[in-house]
Amino acid sequence: MITLALSKGRIFEETLPLLAAAGITVGEDPEKSRKLILPTNQPDVRIVMVRASDVPTYVEHGGADLGVAGRDVLLEHAAGGVGASSGLYQPLDLKIARCRLSVAVREDFDYASAVRQGSRIRVASKYVHLARQHFADKGVHVDLIKLYGSMELAPLTGLADAIVDLVSTGGTLRANHLREVEKIMDVSSRLVVNAAALKLQREPIRRLIEAFASALPQD
Ligand code: ADP
Ligand code: MG
């Protein structure tokens, strides 16, 4: 049995065509079903639905053999460092769920002069490790506030001056009168594989990796 960990939303939807290229179809829609384990048309392949930020943990500890996770989640997981992520092999950038990790502030917040004057900036994020690294590299002093969702709300309520969050079109920021002021990194989702599983089930896992690779847009 091969177990693949996915999360709901963009990652699940954009992984489906890659699975199809490997001859794998999923019978159920996780948005509609309450099932956390989804069988596929292949009796020896199943999908487990987990929270996006839990995918590296599942794969690292063998709860799943493979998974698909954003670069954001993988880097934040590695920086969190509850044990080195040595058991996580990353063979492939799937180039799906593309977005960027950025700093955003309220439209009326003068970020440039706050930075220039060396003010302490209060930053709210789900990505506290990546945010800390970014501002440390710039020599900007920050107080970090950990959030688990709805980051956009933080500057609007006075909880924080800035947020570090994912942006794709910028529509959510605009709808909340926020402005993107710095891109930290480009993000896409990667395939991650449990190193021990790769040794034990080398052939089926290699076939899956190759089918995914051949289904990627060439660029
Ligand atoms: P959560 O479970 O915390 O709500 P999300 O569903 O917001 O997580 O995001 C899951 C993953 O999908 C992120 O880690 C990221 O890699 C990707 N992602 C999130 N937002 C976007 C976006 N706007 N555009 C493209 N990919 C995104
Ligand atoms: Mg979300």
Coordinates of C-alpha atoms and ligand atoms in Angstrom, one line a residue:
M1 CA 0.0 0.0 0.0
I2 CA 1.2 3.5 -0.9
T3 CA -0.2 6.4 1.1
L4 CA -0.1 9.9 -0.3
A5 CA -0.9 12.9 2.0
L6 CA -2.7 15.9 0.4
S7 CA -4.5 18.9 1.8
K8 CA -7.8 20.3 0.7
G9 CA -8.2 23.1 -1.8
R10 CA -5.7 24.1 -4.4
I11 CA -3.1 21.4 -3.7
F12 CA -5.7 18.6 -3.9
E13 CA -7.3 20.0 -7.1
E14 CA -4.0 20.7 -8.8
T15 CA -2.5 17.3 -7.9
L16 CA -5.5 15.4 -9.5
P17 CA -4.2 15.8 -13.1
L18 CA -0.8 14.6 -12.0
L19 CA -2.3 11.5 -10.4
A20 CA -4.3 11.0 -13.6
A21 CA -1.1 11.0 -15.6
A22 CA 0.0 8.1 -13.3
G23 CA -3.2 6.3 -14.0
I24 CA -4.7 7.1 -10.6
T25 CA -8.2 8.5 -10.1
V26 CA -9.8 9.4 -6.9
G27 CA -13.4 8.5 -6.5
E28 CA -14.4 11.0 -3.9
D29 CA -14.3 14.8 -3.5
P30 CA -12.8 15.7 -0.1
E31 CA -14.8 19.0 -0.1
K32 CA -18.0 16.9 0.0
S33 CA -16.9 13.8 1.8
R34 CA -16.1 13.6 5.5
K35 CA -13.8 10.7 4.9
L36 CA -10.1 11.4 5.7
I37 CA -8.9 8.3 3.8
L38 CA -9.8 8.3 0.2
P39 CA -9.4 5.1 -1.9
T40 CA -8.3 5.4 -5.5
N41 CA -8.9 3.2 -8.6
Q42 CA -5.6 1.4 -7.7
P43 CA -6.1 -0.9 -4.8
D44 CA -2.6 -0.3 -3.5
V45 CA -2.8 3.6 -3.6
R46 CA -4.7 5.7 -1.1
I47 CA -4.9 9.4 -0.3
V48 CA -5.0 10.8 3.3
M49 CA -6.4 14.3 3.7
V50 CA -4.4 16.3 6.3
R51 CA -4.0 20.0 7.2
A52 CA -1.5 21.6 4.8
S53 CA 1.0 22.3 7.5
D54 CA 0.8 18.7 8.8
V55 CA 1.9 17.1 5.4
P56 CA 5.6 17.3 6.2
T57 CA 5.0 15.8 9.6
Y58 CA 3.0 12.9 8.2
V59 CA 5.6 12.1 5.6
E60 CA 8.6 12.6 7.8
H61 CA 7.2 10.1 10.4
G62 CA 5.9 7.6 8.0
G63 CA 2.2 8.3 8.5
A64 CA 2.2 8.7 4.7
D65 CA 4.8 7.6 2.2
L66 CA 4.6 10.7 0.0
G67 CA 2.9 14.0 0.2
V68 CA 2.5 17.3 -1.6
A69 CA 3.3 20.5 0.3
G70 CA 4.0 24.1 -0.5
R71 CA 7.6 25.5 -0.3
D72 CA 6.2 27.8 2.4
V73 CA 5.1 24.9 4.6
L74 CA 8.3 22.9 4.0
L75 CA 10.6 25.7 4.9
E76 CA 8.6 26.8 7.9
H77 CA 8.6 23.1 9.0
A78 CA 12.3 22.8 8.6
A79 CA 13.0 26.1 10.3
G80 CA 10.8 25.0 13.2
G81 CA 13.2 22.2 13.6
V82 CA 11.5 19.7 15.9
G83 CA 14.2 17.3 14.8
A84 CA 16.0 17.6 11.5
S85 CA 13.9 16.9 8.4
S86 CA 16.5 14.3 7.3
G87 CA 13.8 11.7 6.5
L88 CA 12.2 14.0 4.0
Y89 CA 13.3 13.6 0.4
Q90 CA 12.2 16.3 -2.1
P91 CA 12.6 14.9 -5.6
L92 CA 10.3 17.2 -7.6
D93 CA 9.0 20.7 -7.8
L94 CA 5.4 20.1 -9.1
K95 CA 5.0 23.9 -10.0
I96 CA 1.4 23.8 -8.8
A97 CA -0.3 26.1 -6.3
R98 CA 2.0 28.9 -7.3
C99 CA 2.0 32.1 -5.2
R100 CA 4.5 34.2 -3.3
L101 CA 5.2 34.8 0.4
S102 CA 5.1 38.6 0.9
V103 CA 5.0 41.3 3.5
A104 CA 1.8 43.4 3.5
V105 CA 0.7 46.5 5.5
R106 CA -2.3 48.7 5.7
E107 CA -2.6 51.1 2.7
D108 CA -2.0 54.0 5.1
F109 CA 1.0 52.5 6.9
D110 CA 4.3 54.1 5.8
Y111 CA 6.4 50.9 5.8
A112 CA 9.4 52.5 4.1
S113 CA 9.8 55.1 6.7
A114 CA 9.2 52.7 9.6
V115 CA 12.1 50.6 8.2
R116 CA 14.3 53.7 7.5
Q117 CA 13.8 55.0 11.1
G118 CA 14.6 51.6 12.6
S119 CA 11.2 51.4 14.4
R120 CA 10.1 48.1 15.9
I121 CA 7.5 46.6 13.6
R122 CA 4.8 44.3 14.9
V123 CA 4.4 41.4 12.4
A124 CA 1.7 38.8 12.5
S125 CA 2.1 35.6 10.5
K126 CA 1.5 31.8 10.4
Y127 CA 5.1 31.7 9.1
V128 CA 7.0 33.1 12.2
H129 CA 10.3 31.4 11.4
L130 CA 10.4 32.5 7.8
A131 CA 9.3 36.0 8.9
R132 CA 12.0 36.2 11.6
Q133 CA 14.7 35.1 9.1
H134 CA 13.5 37.7 6.5
F135 CA 13.6 40.7 8.9
A136 CA 16.8 39.5 10.6
D137 CA 18.5 39.5 7.1
K138 CA 17.2 43.0 6.5
G139 CA 18.3 44.2 10.0
V140 CA 14.7 45.2 10.8
H141 CA 13.6 44.8 14.4
V142 CA 10.3 43.0 14.7
D143 CA 7.9 41.6 17.3
L144 CA 6.4 38.5 15.9
I145 CA 2.8 37.4 16.6
K146 CA 1.8 33.9 15.7
L147 CA -1.5 33.4 14.0
Y148 CA -3.2 30.4 12.4
G149 CA -5.4 32.1 9.8
S150 CA -7.1 35.2 8.6
M151 CA -3.8 37.1 8.7
E152 CA -5.4 40.1 6.8
L153 CA -7.3 41.0 9.9
A154 CA -4.3 41.7 12.1
P155 CA -3.3 45.1 10.6
L156 CA -7.0 46.2 10.4
T157 CA -7.6 45.6 14.1
G158 CA -4.3 47.1 15.3
L159 CA -3.0 43.7 16.3
A160 CA 0.0 44.2 14.0
D161 CA 1.6 46.7 11.6
A162 CA 2.4 44.1 9.0
I163 CA 1.7 40.6 8.0
V164 CA 3.7 37.9 6.2
D165 CA 1.3 35.9 4.1
L166 CA 0.8 34.1 0.8
V167 CA -0.3 36.3 -2.2
S168 CA -1.4 35.1 -5.6
T169 CA -3.6 37.7 -7.3
G170 CA -3.5 40.3 -4.6
G171 CA -7.3 40.4 -4.6
T172 CA -7.7 39.5 -0.9
L173 CA -5.2 42.2 0.1
R174 CA -7.0 44.8 -2.0
A175 CA -10.4 43.8 -0.6
N176 CA -9.0 44.4 2.9
H177 CA -7.2 47.7 2.1
L178 CA -3.8 46.1 2.4
R179 CA -0.7 46.7 0.2
E180 CA 2.1 44.3 -0.7
V181 CA 5.4 45.9 0.2
E182 CA 8.0 43.1 -0.2
K183 CA 8.2 39.7 -1.8
I184 CA 10.1 37.3 0.4
M185 CA 10.0 34.3 -2.0
D186 CA 8.2 32.5 -4.8
V187 CA 6.2 29.5 -3.7
S188 CA 5.0 26.3 -5.4
S189 CA 4.2 22.9 -4.2
R190 CA 6.7 20.0 -4.1
L191 CA 6.5 16.3 -3.9
V192 CA 8.0 15.0 -0.6
V193 CA 8.8 11.4 0.0
N194 CA 9.6 9.5 3.2
A195 CA 13.2 8.3 2.8
A196 CA 12.6 4.9 4.4
A197 CA 9.5 4.3 2.3
L198 CA 11.5 5.0 -0.9
K199 CA 14.0 2.3 0.1
L200 CA 11.4 -0.3 1.0
Q201 CA 9.0 0.4 -1.9
R202 CA 11.5 1.7 -4.4
E203 CA 9.8 0.6 -7.7
P204 CA 6.2 1.7 -7.1
I205 CA 7.4 5.0 -5.7
R206 CA 9.9 5.6 -8.5
R207 CA 7.1 4.9 -11.0
L208 CA 4.9 7.5 -9.3
I209 CA 7.6 10.1 -9.3
E210 CA 8.4 9.5 -12.9
A211 CA 4.7 9.7 -14.0
F212 CA 4.4 13.0 -12.0
A213 CA 7.6 14.4 -13.6
S214 CA 6.5 13.5 -17.1
A215 CA 3.1 15.3 -16.6
L216 CA 4.7 18.6 -15.6
P217 CA 4.6 21.5 -18.0
Q218 CA 8.1 21.8 -19.6
D219 CA 9.7 25.1 -19.1
Ligands
ADP1 P1 -4.5 26.3 5.6 O1 -4.8 24.8 5.7 O2 -3.5 26.8 6.6 O3 -5.7 27.1 5.4 P2 -4.1 27.0 2.9 O4 -5.3 26.2 2.3 O5 -4.3 28.5 3.0 O6 -3.7 26.4 4.2 O7 -2.9 26.8 1.9 C1 -2.3 25.5 1.7 C2 -1.2 25.6 0.8 O8 -1.6 26.0 -0.5 C3 -0.2 26.7 1.2 O9 0.8 26.1 2.0 C4 0.4 27.2 -0.2 O10 1.5 26.4 -0.5 C5 -0.8 27.0 -1.1 N1 -1.5 28.2 -1.3 C6 -2.1 28.9 -0.3 N2 -2.7 30.1 -0.8 C7 -2.4 30.1 -2.1 C8 -2.7 31.0 -3.2 N3 -3.4 32.1 -2.9 N4 -2.3 30.6 -4.4 C9 -1.6 29.5 -4.6 N5 -1.3 28.6 -3.7 C10 -1.7 28.9 -2.4
MG2 MG -6.1 29.5 3.3

